[in-house]
mmCIF file of C-alpha atoms in Angstrom:
data_model
loop_
_atom_site.group_PDB
_atom_site.id
_atom_site.type_symbol
_atom_site.label_atom_id
_atom_site.label_comp_id
_atom_site.label_asym_id
_atom_site.label_seq_id
_atom_site.Cartn_x
_atom_site.Cartn_y
_atom_site.Cartn_z
ATOM 1 C CA MET A 1437 -8.580 -52.737 -7.986
ATOM 2 C CA GLN A 1438 -8.563 -49.264 -9.346
ATOM 3 C CA ALA A 1439 -11.312 -47.764 -11.486
ATOM 4 C CA ALA A 1440 -10.328 -46.289 -14.797
ATOM 5 C CA ILE A 1441 -10.815 -42.524 -15.033
ATOM 6 C CA GLN A 1442 -11.793 -41.068 -18.345
ATOM 7 C CA HIS A 1443 -10.750 -37.522 -19.132
ATOM 8 C CA ARG A 1444 -13.039 -35.605 -21.411
ATOM 9 C CA TYR A 1445 -12.648 -32.098 -22.714
ATOM 10 C CA VAL A 1446 -15.602 -29.886 -21.801
ATOM 11 C CA HIS A 1447 -16.404 -27.324 -24.446
ATOM 12 C CA PRO A 1448 -17.170 -23.809 -23.259
ATOM 13 C CA VAL A 1449 -20.761 -22.675 -23.620
ATOM 14 C CA ARG A 1450 -21.249 -20.677 -26.755
ATOM 15 C CA ARG A 1451 -23.851 -17.981 -26.464
ATOM 16 C CA SER A 1452 -25.851 -16.471 -29.249
ATOM 17 C CA PRO A 1453 -25.680 -12.712 -29.844
ATOM 18 C CA LYS A 1454 -29.163 -12.419 -28.314
ATOM 19 C CA GLN A 1455 -28.012 -14.161 -25.121
ATOM 20 C CA LYS A 1456 -24.929 -11.936 -24.958
ATOM 21 C CA ARG A 1457 -27.069 -8.788 -25.253
ATOM 22 C CA ARG A 1458 -29.429 -10.062 -22.563
ATOM 23 C CA ALA A 1459 -26.515 -10.808 -20.190
ATOM 24 C CA ARG A 1460 -24.938 -7.397 -20.872
ATOM 25 C CA THR A 1461 -28.280 -5.655 -20.282
ATOM 26 C CA LEU A 1462 -28.743 -7.552 -17.024
ATOM 27 C CA ARG A 1463 -25.256 -6.563 -15.806
ATOM 28 C CA LEU A 1464 -25.922 -2.921 -16.701
ATOM 29 C CA LEU A 1465 -29.278 -2.997 -14.917
ATOM 30 C CA MET A 1466 -27.674 -4.441 -11.783
ATOM 31 C CA LEU A 1467 -24.983 -1.751 -11.861
ATOM 32 C CA VAL A 1468 -27.590 1.000 -12.216
ATOM 33 C CA LEU A 1469 -29.608 -0.423 -9.300
ATOM 34 C CA VAL A 1470 -26.545 -0.589 -7.052
ATOM 35 C CA LEU A 1471 -25.531 2.989 -7.916
ATOM 36 C CA ALA A 1472 -29.090 4.233 -7.384
ATOM 37 C CA GLY A 1473 -29.127 2.542 -3.986
ATOM 38 C CA LEU A 1474 -25.905 4.277 -3.015
ATOM 39 C CA ILE A 1475 -27.189 7.674 -4.121
ATOM 40 C CA VAL A 1476 -30.686 7.430 -2.674
ATOM 41 C CA ALA A 1477 -29.773 5.576 0.536
ATOM 42 C CA PRO A 1478 -30.138 7.624 3.712
ATOM 43 C CA ARG A 1479 -26.894 8.998 4.961
ATOM 44 C CA THR A 1480 -25.738 8.844 8.569
ATOM 45 C CA VAL A 1481 -24.646 12.174 9.960
ATOM 46 C CA PHE A 1482 -22.380 12.334 12.955
ATOM 47 C CA THR A 1483 -22.598 15.527 14.966
ATOM 48 C CA MET A 1484 -20.905 16.786 18.066
ATOM 49 C CA GLY A 1485 -23.869 16.758 20.431
ATOM 50 C CA HIS A 1486 -23.637 18.711 23.661
ATOM 51 C CA THR A 1487 -25.651 17.625 26.675
ATOM 52 C CA GLU A 1488 -25.306 21.045 28.247
ATOM 53 C CA ALA A 1489 -24.412 24.509 27.023
ATOM 54 C CA PRO A 1490 -20.638 25.116 26.850
ATOM 55 C CA VAL A 1491 -19.234 27.563 29.374
ATOM 56 C CA ALA A 1492 -17.236 30.465 27.917
ATOM 57 C CA ALA A 1493 -13.993 31.296 29.685
ATOM 58 C CA THR A 1494 -11.382 33.991 29.250
ATOM 59 C CA TYR A 1495 -7.820 32.819 28.824
ATOM 60 C CA THR A 1496 -4.658 34.830 28.160
ATOM 61 C CA VAL A 1497 -2.271 33.028 25.833
ATOM 62 C CA ALA A 1498 1.352 32.879 26.920
ATOM 63 C CA GLU A 1499 4.197 33.272 24.435
ATOM 64 C CA SER A 1500 4.965 30.138 22.373
ATOM 65 C CA GLU A 1501 1.835 28.376 23.673
ATOM 66 C CA THR A 1502 -0.100 26.219 21.210
ATOM 67 C CA LEU A 1503 -3.805 25.536 20.851
ATOM 68 C CA TRP A 1504 -3.086 21.875 21.517
ATOM 69 C CA GLU A 1505 -1.537 22.702 24.909
ATOM 70 C CA ILE A 1506 -4.413 25.009 25.845
ATOM 71 C CA ALA A 1507 -7.053 22.516 24.723
ATOM 72 C CA SER A 1508 -5.298 19.647 26.543
ATOM 73 C CA ARG A 1509 -5.475 21.556 29.829
ATOM 74 C CA HIS A 1510 -9.122 22.548 29.395
ATOM 75 C CA SER A 1511 -10.602 19.509 27.631
ATOM 76 C CA GLU A 1512 -12.080 17.905 30.792
ATOM 77 C CA GLY A 1513 -12.475 14.433 29.263
ATOM 78 C CA GLN A 1514 -13.456 15.652 25.788
ATOM 79 C CA ASP A 1515 -11.535 14.963 22.616
ATOM 80 C CA VAL A 1516 -8.779 17.584 22.376
ATOM 81 C CA ARG A 1517 -9.462 18.051 18.639
ATOM 82 C CA ASN A 1518 -13.063 19.028 19.358
ATOM 83 C CA VAL A 1519 -11.904 21.566 21.948
ATOM 84 C CA ILE A 1520 -9.415 23.043 19.447
ATOM 85 C CA TYR A 1521 -12.210 23.294 16.884
ATOM 86 C CA ALA A 1522 -14.435 25.084 19.409
ATOM 87 C CA ILE A 1523 -11.636 27.519 20.318
ATOM 88 C CA LYS A 1524 -10.992 28.288 16.641
ATOM 89 C CA GLU A 1525 -14.715 28.815 15.943
ATOM 90 C CA THR A 1526 -15.255 31.021 19.016
ATOM 91 C CA ASN A 1527 -12.241 33.213 18.226
ATOM 92 C CA HIS A 1528 -12.787 33.252 14.443
ATOM 93 C CA LEU A 1529 -9.367 31.708 13.784
ATOM 94 C CA LYS A 1530 -8.667 30.233 10.357
ATOM 95 C CA THR A 1531 -5.616 28.209 11.467
ATOM 96 C CA ALA A 1532 -4.381 26.664 14.715
ATOM 97 C CA THR A 1533 -1.653 29.305 14.995
ATOM 98 C CA VAL A 1534 -2.168 31.631 17.982
#
């Protein structure tokens, strides 16, 4: 035997203007709190820490040689991009063009 199922229409909740204002104010307050948390929250700073002082070396650049090639040869396990950055900073270069 099967039970009879009754279908009823559920009316949406109607809110008064006062309830609407309260809900809107609550949403705005939550948004302000989230934004304030993002602004005031401590930021994590990643730096390139060196365990020992870098050793300066003299190198004569050959014709058509790139900073990437030079840094790849002298990176000694470091990230090549960090070595290129150090070369540019040491030699006051604005671009990676040698």
